Amino acid sequence: MFGINGPEFLILLVIGILVIGPKRLPEYTQKLANIVKELRRMAAGAKEQLKEETGVDLSEVDWRKYDPRQYDPRKIIRDALLDDDAPSATPAPAPALAAAAGATAAAAASVPAPLVERLQAGEKAPFDSEAT
């Protein structure tokens, strides 16, 4: 808690008791108890408001499902490769392959090559002041 260990906390507690004094100690103890009660009430209210707005009760959430340690990339890939619901990799018939290759070549020929403007030697590159 705030990087304070046990002995440091006890020293701070003793100094606090000496500074506050025995006459005001019950008053400050009551104030501290009221603050803790108010914080608990606010936390319960926030939890209830979250439940009302989202419709999810936090006590019913399965938190193990959101544990990042379960997302092992090797396991995900293995499960995806061994999945029985995946479409089977059957080879396409030869005429369909030839038609697909022809369509791909025709589509590539109809797409114009991108226009690339080169800077002349010594010319500065354009600068966009709005870019970050």
PDB file of C-alpha atoms in Angstrom:
ATOM      1  CA  MET A   1       0.000   0.000   0.000  1.00  0.00           C
ATOM      2  CA  PHE A   2       1.727   3.196  -1.230  1.00  0.00           C
ATOM      3  CA  GLY A   3       5.089   1.432  -0.893  1.00  0.00           C
ATOM      4  CA  ILE A   4       4.872   1.416   2.915  1.00  0.00           C
ATOM      5  CA  ASN A   5       5.898  -1.748   4.728  1.00  0.00           C
ATOM      6  CA  GLY A   6       4.737  -2.898   8.184  1.00  0.00           C
ATOM      7  CA  PRO A   7       7.305  -1.162  10.446  1.00  0.00           C
ATOM      8  CA  GLU A   8       6.982   2.125   8.529  1.00  0.00           C
ATOM      9  CA  PHE A   9       3.183   1.951   8.887  1.00  0.00           C
ATOM     10  CA  LEU A  10       3.494   1.401  12.654  1.00  0.00           C
ATOM     11  CA  ILE A  11       5.851   4.374  12.983  1.00  0.00           C
ATOM     12  CA  LEU A  12       3.439   6.574  11.014  1.00  0.00           C
ATOM     13  CA  LEU A  13       0.563   5.338  13.184  1.00  0.00           C
ATOM     14  CA  VAL A  14       2.425   6.182  16.403  1.00  0.00           C
ATOM     15  CA  ILE A  15       3.374   9.641  15.069  1.00  0.00           C
ATOM     16  CA  GLY A  16      -0.257  10.199  14.039  1.00  0.00           C
ATOM     17  CA  ILE A  17      -1.484   9.253  17.511  1.00  0.00           C
ATOM     18  CA  LEU A  18       1.036  11.612  19.129  1.00  0.00           C
ATOM     19  CA  VAL A  19       0.156  14.504  16.800  1.00  0.00           C
ATOM     20  CA  ILE A  20      -3.625  14.044  17.113  1.00  0.00           C
ATOM     21  CA  GLY A  21      -3.521  13.411  20.819  1.00  0.00           C
ATOM     22  CA  PRO A  22      -5.692  11.221  23.040  1.00  0.00           C
ATOM     23  CA  LYS A  23      -8.498  13.802  23.276  1.00  0.00           C
ATOM     24  CA  ARG A  24      -9.190  14.024  19.519  1.00  0.00           C
ATOM     25  CA  LEU A  25      -8.332  10.404  18.661  1.00  0.00           C
ATOM     26  CA  PRO A  26     -11.922   9.047  19.070  1.00  0.00           C
ATOM     27  CA  GLU A  27     -13.271  11.871  16.882  1.00  0.00           C
ATOM     28  CA  TYR A  28     -10.805  11.154  14.079  1.00  0.00           C
ATOM     29  CA  THR A  29     -11.370   7.412  14.393  1.00  0.00           C
ATOM     30  CA  GLN A  30     -15.110   7.995  13.923  1.00  0.00           C
ATOM     31  CA  LYS A  31     -14.420  10.209  10.887  1.00  0.00           C
ATOM     32  CA  LEU A  32     -12.222   7.500   9.377  1.00  0.00           C
ATOM     33  CA  ALA A  33     -14.937   4.886   9.975  1.00  0.00           C
ATOM     34  CA  ASN A  34     -17.519   7.155   8.291  1.00  0.00           C
ATOM     35  CA  ILE A  35     -15.236   7.655   5.283  1.00  0.00           C
ATOM     36  CA  VAL A  36     -14.762   3.886   4.909  1.00  0.00           C
ATOM     37  CA  LYS A  37     -18.541   3.316   5.145  1.00  0.00           C
ATOM     38  CA  GLU A  38     -19.182   6.006   2.532  1.00  0.00           C
ATOM     39  CA  LEU A  39     -16.602   4.491   0.156  1.00  0.00           C
ATOM     40  CA  ARG A  40     -18.204   1.061   0.520  1.00  0.00           C
ATOM     41  CA  ARG A  41     -21.655   2.549  -0.136  1.00  0.00           C
ATOM     42  CA  MET A  42     -20.361   4.335  -3.239  1.00  0.00           C
ATOM     43  CA  ALA A  43     -18.721   1.136  -4.534  1.00  0.00           C
ATOM     44  CA  ALA A  44     -21.950  -0.817  -4.019  1.00  0.00           C
ATOM     45  CA  GLY A  45     -23.883   1.938  -5.817  1.00  0.00           C
ATOM     46  CA  ALA A  46     -21.454   1.903  -8.733  1.00  0.00           C
ATOM     47  CA  LYS A  47     -21.720  -1.880  -8.979  1.00  0.00           C
ATOM     48  CA  GLU A  48     -25.539  -1.682  -8.955  1.00  0.00           C
ATOM     49  CA  GLN A  49     -25.537   1.088 -11.572  1.00  0.00           C
ATOM     50  CA  LEU A  50     -23.230  -0.965 -13.793  1.00  0.00           C
ATOM     51  CA  LYS A  51     -25.576  -3.935 -13.452  1.00  0.00           C
ATOM     52  CA  GLU A  52     -28.610  -1.796 -14.368  1.00  0.00           C
ATOM     53  CA  GLU A  53     -26.956  -0.158 -17.376  1.00  0.00           C
ATOM     54  CA  THR A  54     -25.254  -3.203 -18.853  1.00  0.00           C
ATOM     55  CA  GLY A  55     -27.588  -5.919 -17.619  1.00  0.00           C
ATOM     56  CA  VAL A  56     -24.619  -8.001 -16.485  1.00  0.00           C
ATOM     57  CA  ASP A  57     -24.211  -9.070 -12.877  1.00  0.00           C
ATOM     58  CA  LEU A  58     -20.495  -9.031 -12.084  1.00  0.00           C
ATOM     59  CA  SER A  59     -20.856 -11.939  -9.684  1.00  0.00           C
ATOM     60  CA  GLU A  60     -22.134 -14.113 -12.546  1.00  0.00           C
ATOM     61  CA  VAL A  61     -19.290 -13.301 -14.966  1.00  0.00           C
ATOM     62  CA  ASP A  62     -16.911 -16.180 -15.678  1.00  0.00           C
ATOM     63  CA  TRP A  63     -13.609 -14.315 -15.223  1.00  0.00           C
ATOM     64  CA  ARG A  64     -11.562 -17.387 -16.204  1.00  0.00           C
ATOM     65  CA  LYS A  65     -12.839 -16.914 -19.747  1.00  0.00           C
ATOM     66  CA  TYR A  66     -11.049 -13.533 -19.920  1.00  0.00           C
ATOM     67  CA  ASP A  67      -7.736 -14.764 -18.510  1.00  0.00           C
ATOM     68  CA  PRO A  68      -5.033 -13.789 -21.039  1.00  0.00           C
ATOM     69  CA  ARG A  69      -2.878 -16.763 -20.055  1.00  0.00           C
ATOM     70  CA  GLN A  70      -5.290 -19.091 -21.856  1.00  0.00           C
ATOM     71  CA  TYR A  71      -4.591 -17.492 -25.244  1.00  0.00           C
ATOM     72  CA  ASP A  72      -1.584 -19.517 -26.314  1.00  0.00           C
ATOM     73  CA  PRO A  73      -1.046 -18.909 -30.052  1.00  0.00           C
ATOM     74  CA  ARG A  74       0.105 -22.506 -30.541  1.00  0.00           C
ATOM     75  CA  LYS A  75      -3.120 -23.807 -28.994  1.00  0.00           C
ATOM     76  CA  ILE A  76      -5.278 -21.474 -31.104  1.00  0.00           C
ATOM     77  CA  ILE A  77      -3.570 -22.585 -34.335  1.00  0.00           C
ATOM     78  CA  ARG A  78      -3.704 -26.250 -33.360  1.00  0.00           C
ATOM     79  CA  ASP A  79      -7.426 -25.970 -32.566  1.00  0.00           C
ATOM     80  CA  ALA A  80      -8.082 -24.175 -35.856  1.00  0.00           C
ATOM     81  CA  LEU A  81      -6.193 -26.769 -37.878  1.00  0.00           C
ATOM     82  CA  LEU A  82      -7.848 -29.714 -36.141  1.00  0.00           C
ATOM     83  CA  ASP A  83     -11.340 -28.189 -36.291  1.00  0.00           C
ATOM     84  CA  ASP A  84     -13.787 -30.610 -37.929  1.00  0.00           C
ATOM     85  CA  ASP A  85     -16.216 -27.846 -38.943  1.00  0.00           C
ATOM     86  CA  ALA A  86     -13.684 -26.231 -41.256  1.00  0.00           C
ATOM     87  CA  PRO A  87     -14.348 -26.570 -44.999  1.00  0.00           C
ATOM     88  CA  SER A  88     -12.475 -29.479 -46.503  1.00  0.00           C
ATOM     89  CA  ALA A  89      -9.602 -28.760 -48.831  1.00  0.00           C
ATOM     90  CA  THR A  90     -10.716 -30.693 -51.900  1.00  0.00           C
ATOM     91  CA  PRO A  91      -8.891 -29.896 -55.114  1.00  0.00           C
ATOM     92  CA  ALA A  92     -10.889 -28.017 -57.738  1.00  0.00           C
ATOM     93  CA  PRO A  93     -11.451 -29.696 -61.100  1.00  0.00           C
ATOM     94  CA  ALA A  94      -8.871 -28.931 -63.781  1.00  0.00           C
ATOM     95  CA  PRO A  95     -11.208 -26.923 -66.112  1.00  0.00           C
ATOM     96  CA  ALA A  96     -12.197 -24.685 -63.223  1.00  0.00           C
ATOM     97  CA  LEU A  97      -8.527 -24.054 -62.403  1.00  0.00           C
ATOM     98  CA  ALA A  98      -7.767 -23.059 -65.986  1.00  0.00           C
ATOM     99  CA  ALA A  99     -10.769 -20.713 -66.118  1.00  0.00           C
ATOM    100  CA  ALA A 100      -9.791 -19.145 -62.813  1.00  0.00           C
ATOM    101  CA  ALA A 101      -6.215 -18.620 -64.007  1.00  0.00           C
ATOM    102  CA  GLY A 102      -7.473 -16.979 -67.196  1.00  0.00           C
ATOM    103  CA  ALA A 103      -9.826 -14.703 -65.276  1.00  0.00           C
ATOM    104  CA  THR A 104      -7.031 -13.684 -62.943  1.00  0.00           C
ATOM    105  CA  ALA A 105      -4.724 -12.822 -65.839  1.00  0.00           C
ATOM    106  CA  ALA A 106      -7.474 -10.795 -67.536  1.00  0.00           C
ATOM    107  CA  ALA A 107      -8.220  -8.910 -64.319  1.00  0.00           C
ATOM    108  CA  ALA A 108      -4.530  -8.130 -63.823  1.00  0.00           C
ATOM    109  CA  ALA A 109      -4.242  -6.820 -67.383  1.00  0.00           C
ATOM    110  CA  SER A 110      -7.257  -4.513 -66.979  1.00  0.00           C
ATOM    111  CA  VAL A 111      -5.886  -2.852 -63.826  1.00  0.00           C
ATOM    112  CA  PRO A 112      -3.631   0.080 -64.741  1.00  0.00           C
ATOM    113  CA  ALA A 113      -0.192   0.247 -63.175  1.00  0.00           C
ATOM    114  CA  PRO A 114       0.020   2.777 -60.322  1.00  0.00           C
ATOM    115  CA  LEU A 115       1.494   6.139 -61.284  1.00  0.00           C
ATOM    116  CA  VAL A 116       4.712   6.807 -59.373  1.00  0.00           C
ATOM    117  CA  GLU A 117       6.089  10.337 -59.454  1.00  0.00           C
ATOM    118  CA  ARG A 118       9.835  10.522 -58.849  1.00  0.00           C
ATOM    119  CA  LEU A 119      11.556  13.586 -57.448  1.00  0.00           C
ATOM    120  CA  GLN A 120      14.230  15.264 -59.485  1.00  0.00           C
ATOM    121  CA  ALA A 121      17.772  15.249 -58.142  1.00  0.00           C
ATOM    122  CA  GLY A 122      18.056  17.888 -55.380  1.00  0.00           C
ATOM    123  CA  GLU A 123      14.284  18.451 -55.166  1.00  0.00           C
ATOM    124  CA  LYS A 124      12.843  18.454 -51.628  1.00  0.00           C
ATOM    125  CA  ALA A 125      10.063  16.066 -50.702  1.00  0.00           C
ATOM    126  CA  PRO A 126       6.627  17.636 -50.147  1.00  0.00           C
ATOM    127  CA  PHE A 127       5.863  18.480 -46.514  1.00  0.00           C
ATOM    128  CA  ASP A 128       2.418  18.237 -44.943  1.00  0.00           C
ATOM    129  CA  SER A 129       2.238  20.485 -41.882  1.00  0.00           C
ATOM    130  CA  GLU A 130      -0.981  18.804 -40.704  1.00  0.00           C
ATOM    131  CA  ALA A 131       0.526  15.318 -40.664  1.00  0.00           C
ATOM    132  CA  THR A 132       1.929  14.046 -37.417  1.00  0.00           C
TER     133      THR A 132
END
